[in-house]
Amino acid sequence: LGTYTVVCDTGHTVSAPGVMTCQADETLDVTHTCDINTCDKPTINDGTVSPSTATVDYLGTYTVVCDTGHTVSAAGVMTCQEDETLDVTHTCDSKYLSHNLSHEIVSSSRKSCKM
């Protein structure tokens, strides 16, 4: 009789902790598997993310297409990493920057126009 420990490849996680033990009838008491890690689809304001699936597998990618009047914050795709996070999260930024303008009243030496 023996015990087995599952060690998964990069980008995969063992389905349950612990060891598998070989029993007298030569079957394992439990069976563990290596499940692929996934990343959740990000929510991007003012844009569309594809594919439309809720998750992508390890090394899978999402792309962003911004709505009219917006540009994507960085070129390239968002890739699912081993730790189930995306390597970067893009945003869709307005092409039209809002500025805080201060207005001053400037005195003028001109005379008023009469109509």
Tab-separated table of C-alpha atoms in Angstrom:
chain	number	residue	atom	x	y	z
A	1	LEU	CA	0.000	0.000	0.000
A	2	GLY	CA	1.213	3.460	-0.781
A	3	THR	CA	0.264	7.097	-0.847
A	4	TYR	CA	0.335	9.512	-3.719
A	5	THR	CA	0.518	13.269	-3.767
A	6	VAL	CA	-0.702	15.138	-6.812
A	7	VAL	CA	1.544	17.898	-8.112
A	8	CYS	CA	-0.029	19.910	-10.918
A	9	ASP	CA	1.596	21.617	-13.886
A	10	THR	CA	1.918	25.398	-13.960
A	11	GLY	CA	-1.462	27.049	-14.396
A	12	HIS	CA	-3.353	24.191	-12.763
A	13	THR	CA	-4.509	23.601	-9.185
A	14	VAL	CA	-5.101	20.298	-7.412
A	15	SER	CA	-8.822	19.702	-6.834
A	16	ALA	CA	-8.447	18.805	-3.147
A	17	PRO	CA	-5.648	18.895	-0.594
A	18	GLY	CA	-4.083	15.787	0.868
A	19	VAL	CA	-2.789	12.476	-0.371
A	20	MET	CA	-4.416	9.579	-2.176
A	21	THR	CA	-3.960	6.229	-0.459
A	22	CYS	CA	-3.880	2.878	-2.201
A	23	GLN	CA	-6.240	0.491	-0.424
A	24	ALA	CA	-6.070	-3.308	-0.042
A	25	ASP	CA	-8.311	-3.775	-3.092
A	26	GLU	CA	-5.783	-1.749	-5.123
A	27	THR	CA	-8.070	1.257	-5.584
A	28	LEU	CA	-7.423	4.764	-4.391
A	29	ASP	CA	-9.439	6.062	-1.456
A	30	VAL	CA	-9.925	9.408	-3.238
A	31	THR	CA	-9.035	10.755	-6.635
A	32	HIS	CA	-7.603	14.209	-7.084
A	33	THR	CA	-7.407	16.022	-10.397
A	34	CYS	CA	-5.525	18.992	-11.736
A	35	ASP	CA	-7.964	21.701	-12.749
A	36	ILE	CA	-6.917	24.538	-15.023
A	37	ASN	CA	-6.805	27.971	-13.401
A	38	THR	CA	-9.170	30.596	-14.799
A	39	CYS	CA	-9.532	34.371	-14.759
A	40	ASP	CA	-12.805	36.272	-14.528
A	41	LYS	CA	-13.880	38.578	-17.338
A	42	PRO	CA	-13.160	42.186	-16.358
A	43	THR	CA	-15.805	44.874	-16.424
A	44	ILE	CA	-14.673	47.723	-18.646
A	45	ASN	CA	-16.662	50.961	-18.617
A	46	ASP	CA	-17.234	52.506	-22.046
A	47	GLY	CA	-16.063	49.418	-23.913
A	48	THR	CA	-16.641	45.788	-24.852
A	49	VAL	CA	-14.567	42.819	-23.732
A	50	SER	CA	-14.178	39.712	-25.871
A	51	PRO	CA	-14.588	36.846	-25.734
A	52	SER	CA	-17.924	37.203	-23.976
A	53	THR	CA	-17.328	34.152	-21.763
A	54	ALA	CA	-17.366	34.721	-18.000
A	55	THR	CA	-13.855	33.249	-17.638
A	56	VAL	CA	-10.795	32.336	-19.685
A	57	ASP	CA	-8.351	29.548	-18.919
A	58	TYR	CA	-4.729	30.024	-17.882
A	59	LEU	CA	-2.868	31.839	-20.698
A	60	GLY	CA	-6.210	32.720	-22.298
A	61	THR	CA	-6.752	36.314	-23.327
A	62	TYR	CA	-9.353	39.054	-23.335
A	63	THR	CA	-9.329	42.027	-25.705
A	64	VAL	CA	-10.994	45.410	-25.287
A	65	VAL	CA	-12.744	47.495	-27.935
A	66	CYS	CA	-13.684	50.947	-26.696
A	67	ASP	CA	-16.896	52.773	-27.490
A	68	THR	CA	-16.860	55.751	-29.859
A	69	GLY	CA	-15.155	58.722	-28.231
A	70	HIS	CA	-12.910	56.524	-26.064
A	71	THR	CA	-9.475	54.977	-26.504
A	72	VAL	CA	-7.987	51.900	-24.871
A	73	SER	CA	-5.415	52.696	-22.173
A	74	ALA	CA	-2.758	50.332	-23.548
A	75	ALA	CA	-2.165	48.192	-26.591
A	76	GLY	CA	-2.358	44.426	-26.434
A	77	VAL	CA	-4.398	41.744	-24.764
A	78	MET	CA	-5.056	40.924	-21.120
A	79	THR	CA	-3.605	37.472	-20.362
A	80	CYS	CA	-4.704	35.084	-17.597
A	81	GLN	CA	-1.798	34.335	-15.269
A	82	GLU	CA	-0.977	31.299	-13.129
A	83	ASP	CA	-2.386	33.042	-10.015
A	84	GLU	CA	-5.795	33.556	-11.702
A	85	THR	CA	-5.326	37.281	-12.251
A	86	LEU	CA	-4.998	39.170	-15.517
A	87	ASP	CA	-1.525	40.525	-16.231
A	88	VAL	CA	-3.005	43.973	-16.901
A	89	THR	CA	-6.466	45.508	-16.919
A	90	HIS	CA	-7.151	48.006	-19.662
A	91	THR	CA	-9.525	50.926	-19.402
A	92	CYS	CA	-11.394	52.950	-21.994
A	93	ASP	CA	-10.504	56.587	-21.527
A	94	SER	CA	-12.357	59.528	-22.998
A	95	LYS	CA	-10.656	61.157	-25.972
A	96	TYR	CA	-11.936	64.450	-24.628
A	97	LEU	CA	-10.135	65.383	-21.477
A	98	SER	CA	-12.065	67.432	-18.994
A	99	HIS	CA	-10.207	70.442	-17.741
A	100	ASN	CA	-10.884	72.558	-14.735
A	101	LEU	CA	-10.693	76.029	-16.128
A	102	SER	CA	-10.478	79.008	-13.876
A	103	HIS	CA	-12.071	82.094	-15.251
A	104	GLU	CA	-10.791	85.519	-14.485
A	105	ILE	CA	-12.502	88.803	-15.070
A	106	VAL	CA	-10.157	90.986	-16.972
A	107	SER	CA	-10.750	94.698	-17.005
A	108	SER	CA	-10.716	96.362	-20.325
A	109	SER	CA	-10.048	99.895	-21.401
A	110	ARG	CA	-12.430	99.554	-24.352
A	111	LYS	CA	-15.670	101.431	-24.370
A	112	SER	CA	-18.978	99.638	-24.584
A	113	CYS	CA	-20.542	99.280	-27.976
A	114	LYS	CA	-23.963	100.844	-28.475
A	115	MET	CA	-26.558	99.218	-30.637
